[in-house]
């Protein structure tokens, strides 16, 4: 049979010509012109966490974010499910500043007791007279009281005052004006029931978004499908408006974002393709701190760098507690540990020993770990840890992490005045560190097994 003998395929059966991004729209990196266009012309949707974190941001950051959202105007839209979750969680968010304050004060009081004990131990060793000892303890007590008083004033100056009365809540007043006429209608009961069923099926099949919330099934209130209900409502609104969608969310889980080293790269490709298929429009996603930066550039909103950093930090701390400790997480600890292992193995081993000991590694143990001679000083011992932590913080778009991995302890100065006794690793970091080490070791074993000459009997 010659080419001439081959019948032409009907037009309907001709395969469509495809390019490298067909089916992979989520991998397209938006240009600055794309961001400007979607901010100026697109449908801008805010997630529940954006609204709730208005109670947690400082005054300037809150004002900047509200200004940015106001500039978006009629193109700002909130799915009804977002408001359901907002009202369900509002009081908890409202109490967050005070709750965090009391937890921090309790931790400081505990540290004061430990520090006072260390001071008294030194006082006894140098036989300091009672009057001088009381003076030192008074200075220490007053310093802690001054810090706690300043913390209380910061919370008081937030302008919220834990106001449960909705008529006096300043955030609610701002949102009432901002979102008037911009909240979606609730789903029809039949449609809602079908969406709940579809959402639960997607959870089982791990179809984004929302499958990371499967653990919420135990609540028995269908809250595990909340993310899918938000997404379904976004799809329907995008169909109606036929315009690109910008979703602003502080949720950084993998069932919304493509992640690499826990950094958000863009929306999950499945979500981009679903929106393109259902509504014929493109999906963009931003975290709130990035929205502030772009609003400053394109919407001419006044935004300070301090406000951007406050929003970034609050959003990071709003990540589920099993994943983060302050601005640290097991995922951010992993690159720190890997770099320490390559560049400062004694420091890494010392951190591990401290965690093993319950939080403290002595000077003598460090000399043993490092094989140091008696003439060796430990001045600058934490420097590599600090340097590497700052490098990784920069990779995560942070100025620094909110606590040091390794803190020097000068309790008794047994080795001499100004000589460190040992080092402490904050107990709140222990679980995240253990998880980071376990994951690193697991990956290292898998890499080793991939080697062609790997012999398990030799390990």
Tab-separated table of C-alpha atoms in Angstrom, residues 173-453:
chain	number	residue	atom	x	y	z
A	173	UNK	CA	-15.553	46.432	60.816
A	174	UNK	CA	-12.878	46.594	58.109
A	175	UNK	CA	-13.992	43.309	56.528
A	176	UNK	CA	-17.671	44.336	56.554
A	177	UNK	CA	-16.887	47.325	54.362
A	178	UNK	CA	-14.270	45.533	52.256
A	179	UNK	CA	-16.319	42.433	51.424
A	180	UNK	CA	-19.745	43.971	50.969
A	181	UNK	CA	-21.248	42.248	47.914
A	182	UNK	CA	-18.093	40.159	47.357
A	183	UNK	CA	-18.980	36.920	49.186
A	184	UNK	CA	-20.259	33.945	47.206
A	185	UNK	CA	-23.654	32.364	47.852
A	186	UNK	CA	-23.879	29.021	49.693
A	187	UNK	CA	-24.207	25.919	47.557
A	188	UNK	CA	-27.604	24.392	46.959
A	189	UNK	CA	-28.046	21.540	49.526
A	190	UNK	CA	-28.117	18.869	46.807
A	191	UNK	CA	-24.994	20.288	45.139
A	192	UNK	CA	-23.315	20.625	48.533
A	193	UNK	CA	-23.988	16.968	49.375
A	194	UNK	CA	-22.554	15.873	46.025
A	195	UNK	CA	-19.461	18.064	46.563
A	196	UNK	CA	-18.901	16.533	50.010
A	197	UNK	CA	-19.035	13.060	48.471
A	198	UNK	CA	-16.721	14.101	45.622
A	199	UNK	CA	-14.345	15.711	48.128
A	200	UNK	CA	-14.130	12.522	50.196
A	201	UNK	CA	-13.439	10.492	47.058
A	202	UNK	CA	-10.672	12.924	46.105
A	203	UNK	CA	-9.203	12.574	49.602
A	204	UNK	CA	-8.920	8.816	49.162
A	205	UNK	CA	-7.389	9.217	45.699
A	206	UNK	CA	-5.107	12.056	46.890
A	207	UNK	CA	-6.419	14.445	44.247
A	208	UNK	CA	-5.625	18.054	45.188
A	209	UNK	CA	-6.601	20.190	46.928
A	210	UNK	CA	-7.246	19.133	50.510
A	211	UNK	CA	-6.020	15.559	50.784
A	212	UNK	CA	-3.541	16.621	53.487
A	213	UNK	CA	-6.581	17.373	55.679
A	214	UNK	CA	-7.697	13.729	55.757
A	215	UNK	CA	-6.857	13.579	59.480
A	216	UNK	CA	-9.787	15.952	60.106
A	217	UNK	CA	-12.188	13.064	59.346
A	218	UNK	CA	-12.145	12.258	63.062
A	219	UNK	CA	-14.053	15.489	63.770
A	220	UNK	CA	-17.168	14.121	62.050
A	221	UNK	CA	-18.176	17.506	60.591
A	222	UNK	CA	-16.957	17.101	56.988
A	223	UNK	CA	-14.253	19.740	57.637
A	224	UNK	CA	-11.774	17.470	55.867
A	225	UNK	CA	-13.360	18.460	52.538
A	226	UNK	CA	-13.303	22.201	53.283
A	227	UNK	CA	-10.483	22.894	50.834
A	228	UNK	CA	-12.313	21.105	48.044
A	229	UNK	CA	-15.505	23.070	48.743
A	230	UNK	CA	-13.495	26.286	48.437
A	231	UNK	CA	-11.941	25.032	45.200
A	232	UNK	CA	-15.292	23.949	43.706
A	233	UNK	CA	-16.755	27.387	44.383
A	234	UNK	CA	-13.719	29.047	42.789
A	235	UNK	CA	-14.201	26.885	39.676
A	236	UNK	CA	-17.843	27.922	39.378
A	237	UNK	CA	-17.084	31.639	39.832
A	238	UNK	CA	-14.264	31.452	37.276
A	239	UNK	CA	-16.676	29.913	34.753
A	240	UNK	CA	-19.124	32.761	35.337
A	241	UNK	CA	-16.554	35.533	35.030
A	242	UNK	CA	-14.314	33.937	32.359
A	243	UNK	CA	-11.219	35.593	33.798
A	244	UNK	CA	-7.902	34.399	35.193
A	245	UNK	CA	-7.860	33.579	38.914
A	246	UNK	CA	-5.380	34.721	41.562
A	247	UNK	CA	-5.730	32.697	44.769
A	248	UNK	CA	-4.113	34.280	47.823
A	249	UNK	CA	-3.479	31.747	50.588
A	250	UNK	CA	-1.158	31.189	53.530
A	251	UNK	CA	-1.705	27.438	53.251
A	252	UNK	CA	1.611	26.064	52.009
A	253	UNK	CA	0.810	22.356	52.037
A	254	UNK	CA	1.634	20.130	49.086
A	255	UNK	CA	-2.021	19.602	48.196
A	256	UNK	CA	-2.164	23.215	46.937
A	257	UNK	CA	1.410	23.982	45.846
A	258	UNK	CA	4.271	22.491	43.925
A	259	UNK	CA	7.021	22.429	46.539
A	260	UNK	CA	10.772	22.025	46.471
A	261	UNK	CA	12.668	22.018	49.762
A	262	UNK	CA	9.373	23.293	51.197
A	263	UNK	CA	9.508	26.399	49.025
A	264	UNK	CA	6.363	27.172	47.039
A	265	UNK	CA	7.042	27.182	43.294
A	266	UNK	CA	3.518	27.550	41.964
A	267	UNK	CA	0.087	25.875	42.022
A	268	UNK	CA	-0.188	22.126	41.647
A	269	UNK	CA	-0.357	21.286	37.961
A	270	UNK	CA	-3.536	19.277	38.560
A	271	UNK	CA	-5.264	22.440	39.838
A	272	UNK	CA	-4.020	24.595	36.964
A	273	UNK	CA	-5.208	22.033	34.429
A	274	UNK	CA	-8.572	21.546	36.148
A	275	UNK	CA	-9.275	25.296	36.092
A	276	UNK	CA	-8.146	25.518	32.465
A	277	UNK	CA	-10.342	22.572	31.536
A	278	UNK	CA	-13.434	23.707	33.465
A	279	UNK	CA	-13.298	27.488	32.950
A	280	UNK	CA	-10.737	28.070	30.207
A	281	UNK	CA	-8.680	30.432	32.388
A	282	UNK	CA	-5.277	30.411	34.064
A	283	UNK	CA	-4.554	29.906	37.786
A	284	UNK	CA	-2.086	32.031	39.757
A	285	UNK	CA	-1.290	31.639	43.453
A	286	UNK	CA	0.417	33.928	45.949
A	287	UNK	CA	1.192	33.916	49.640
A	288	UNK	CA	0.031	37.094	51.444
A	289	UNK	CA	3.546	38.522	51.905
A	290	UNK	CA	4.177	38.229	48.158
A	291	UNK	CA	0.822	39.903	47.468
A	292	UNK	CA	1.994	42.878	49.543
A	293	UNK	CA	5.178	43.196	47.484
A	294	UNK	CA	3.292	43.083	44.171
A	295	UNK	CA	0.598	45.456	45.471
A	296	UNK	CA	3.357	47.914	46.313
A	297	UNK	CA	4.751	47.608	42.802
A	298	UNK	CA	1.559	47.515	40.726
A	299	UNK	CA	-1.282	48.915	42.867
A	300	UNK	CA	0.747	51.721	44.450
A	301	UNK	CA	-0.063	50.601	47.992
A	302	UNK	CA	2.265	51.878	50.723
A	303	UNK	CA	3.950	48.789	52.180
A	304	UNK	CA	7.001	48.753	54.471
A	305	UNK	CA	9.524	45.933	54.507
A	306	UNK	CA	8.691	45.398	58.197
A	307	UNK	CA	5.062	44.719	57.233
A	308	UNK	CA	6.122	42.169	54.614
A	309	UNK	CA	8.323	40.393	57.165
A	310	UNK	CA	5.583	40.429	59.808
A	311	UNK	CA	3.101	38.836	57.395
A	312	UNK	CA	5.698	36.276	56.319
A	313	UNK	CA	6.520	35.312	59.910
A	314	UNK	CA	2.905	35.116	61.072
A	315	UNK	CA	1.945	32.937	58.106
A	316	UNK	CA	4.910	30.634	58.761
A	317	UNK	CA	3.908	30.286	62.409
A	318	UNK	CA	0.322	29.513	61.409
A	319	UNK	CA	1.486	26.301	59.714
A	320	UNK	CA	0.320	23.207	61.677
A	321	UNK	CA	2.322	22.808	64.866
A	322	UNK	CA	3.514	19.306	64.022
A	323	UNK	CA	5.396	20.746	61.062
A	324	UNK	CA	7.013	23.858	62.543
A	325	UNK	CA	8.586	25.303	65.670
A	326	UNK	CA	8.467	29.068	65.296
A	327	UNK	CA	10.024	29.706	61.906
A	328	UNK	CA	11.945	26.402	62.022
A	329	UNK	CA	10.572	23.161	60.607
A	330	UNK	CA	12.015	19.706	60.093
A	331	UNK	CA	12.184	20.572	56.373
A	332	UNK	CA	14.270	23.718	56.963
A	333	UNK	CA	16.441	21.866	59.489
A	334	UNK	CA	17.367	19.227	56.905
A	335	UNK	CA	19.558	21.474	54.701
A	336	UNK	CA	21.160	22.957	57.838
A	337	UNK	CA	22.067	19.495	59.102
A	338	UNK	CA	23.393	18.426	55.705
A	339	UNK	CA	25.621	21.518	55.498
A	340	UNK	CA	26.827	21.060	59.063
A	341	UNK	CA	27.620	17.421	58.337
A	342	UNK	CA	29.794	18.506	55.400
A	343	UNK	CA	31.316	21.699	56.827
A	344	UNK	CA	31.146	21.455	60.637
A	345	UNK	CA	30.679	17.815	61.666
A	346	UNK	CA	31.715	18.416	65.285
A	347	UNK	CA	28.965	21.010	65.671
A	348	UNK	CA	26.398	18.663	64.116
A	349	UNK	CA	27.487	15.818	66.408
A	350	UNK	CA	27.340	18.182	69.402
A	351	UNK	CA	23.759	19.189	68.554
A	352	UNK	CA	22.883	15.495	68.274
A	353	UNK	CA	24.512	14.744	71.650
A	354	UNK	CA	22.643	17.620	73.271
A	355	UNK	CA	19.314	16.310	71.946
A	356	UNK	CA	20.251	12.813	73.117
A	357	UNK	CA	21.061	14.217	76.578
A	358	UNK	CA	17.757	16.049	76.829
A	359	UNK	CA	19.006	19.436	75.663
A	360	UNK	CA	22.551	19.984	76.954
A	361	UNK	CA	26.060	18.999	75.823
A	362	UNK	CA	28.950	19.710	78.151
A	363	UNK	CA	32.318	21.207	77.314
A	364	UNK	CA	33.968	17.881	78.153
A	365	UNK	CA	31.683	16.003	75.741
A	366	UNK	CA	32.524	18.419	72.922
A	367	UNK	CA	36.251	17.889	73.522
A	368	UNK	CA	35.608	14.156	73.347
A	369	UNK	CA	33.528	14.447	70.139
A	370	UNK	CA	36.050	16.706	68.426
A	371	UNK	CA	39.185	15.007	69.790
A	372	UNK	CA	40.361	18.420	71.015
A	373	UNK	CA	43.423	18.942	73.167
A	374	UNK	CA	43.259	20.787	76.527
A	375	UNK	CA	44.658	23.983	75.009
A	376	UNK	CA	41.693	24.270	72.584
A	377	UNK	CA	39.208	27.087	73.267
A	378	UNK	CA	35.564	26.958	72.204
A	379	UNK	CA	35.353	30.635	71.311
A	380	UNK	CA	33.420	30.926	68.046
A	381	UNK	CA	32.181	27.323	68.273
A	382	UNK	CA	28.632	28.310	67.280
A	383	UNK	CA	29.783	30.491	64.369
A	384	UNK	CA	29.397	27.804	61.641
A	385	UNK	CA	25.932	26.944	62.970
A	386	UNK	CA	24.878	30.601	62.833
A	387	UNK	CA	26.363	31.146	59.375
A	388	UNK	CA	24.721	28.062	57.865
A	389	UNK	CA	21.400	28.855	59.535
A	390	UNK	CA	21.453	32.329	57.976
A	391	UNK	CA	22.265	30.855	54.546
A	392	UNK	CA	19.315	28.479	54.742
A	393	UNK	CA	17.028	31.223	56.097
A	394	UNK	CA	17.859	33.287	53.007
A	395	UNK	CA	16.944	30.318	50.800
A	396	UNK	CA	13.561	30.253	52.574
A	397	UNK	CA	13.087	34.000	52.032
A	398	UNK	CA	13.533	34.754	55.753
A	399	UNK	CA	15.911	37.295	57.259
A	400	UNK	CA	16.772	34.735	59.954
A	401	UNK	CA	15.177	31.940	61.962
A	402	UNK	CA	13.550	32.979	65.216
A	403	UNK	CA	15.830	30.995	67.523
A	404	UNK	CA	19.405	29.715	67.506
A	405	UNK	CA	20.119	26.015	67.206
A	406	UNK	CA	22.982	26.053	69.692
A	407	UNK	CA	23.153	28.392	72.712
A	408	UNK	CA	26.276	28.745	74.913
A	409	UNK	CA	25.816	28.186	78.651
A	410	UNK	CA	27.955	30.147	81.148
A	411	UNK	CA	26.558	28.776	84.419
A	412	UNK	CA	29.606	27.973	86.543
A	413	UNK	CA	32.513	28.795	84.194
A	414	UNK	CA	34.433	25.832	85.603
A	415	UNK	CA	37.088	26.130	82.895
A	416	UNK	CA	37.755	29.777	83.790
A	417	UNK	CA	36.104	33.180	83.619
A	418	UNK	CA	34.484	33.730	80.213
A	419	UNK	CA	34.906	30.079	79.238
A	420	UNK	CA	31.741	28.285	78.196
A	421	UNK	CA	30.515	25.307	80.268
A	422	UNK	CA	28.568	23.746	77.418
A	423	UNK	CA	25.771	24.360	74.949
A	424	UNK	CA	22.013	24.033	75.023
A	425	UNK	CA	19.553	23.053	72.255
A	426	UNK	CA	16.032	24.380	72.867
A	427	UNK	CA	13.780	21.468	73.836
A	428	UNK	CA	11.067	22.700	71.444
A	429	UNK	CA	13.370	21.819	68.524
A	430	UNK	CA	14.163	18.251	69.557
A	431	UNK	CA	11.266	16.512	67.786
A	432	UNK	CA	11.826	18.454	64.543
A	433	UNK	CA	15.566	17.703	64.672
A	434	UNK	CA	14.955	13.980	65.215
A	435	UNK	CA	12.569	13.909	62.254
A	436	UNK	CA	15.082	15.778	60.085
A	437	UNK	CA	17.880	13.326	60.967
A	438	UNK	CA	15.615	10.326	60.332
A	439	UNK	CA	14.613	11.611	56.895
A	440	UNK	CA	18.200	12.450	55.951
A	441	UNK	CA	19.391	9.002	57.002
A	442	UNK	CA	16.529	7.373	55.090
A	443	UNK	CA	17.379	9.283	51.909
A	444	UNK	CA	21.096	8.519	52.329
A	445	UNK	CA	20.377	4.780	52.615
A	446	UNK	CA	18.164	4.900	49.497
A	447	UNK	CA	20.920	6.723	47.589
A	448	UNK	CA	23.445	4.131	48.739
A	449	UNK	CA	21.201	1.266	47.618
A	450	UNK	CA	20.990	2.849	44.182
A	451	UNK	CA	24.762	2.508	43.785
A	452	UNK	CA	25.632	-0.343	41.387
A	453	UNK	CA	28.222	-1.831	43.752
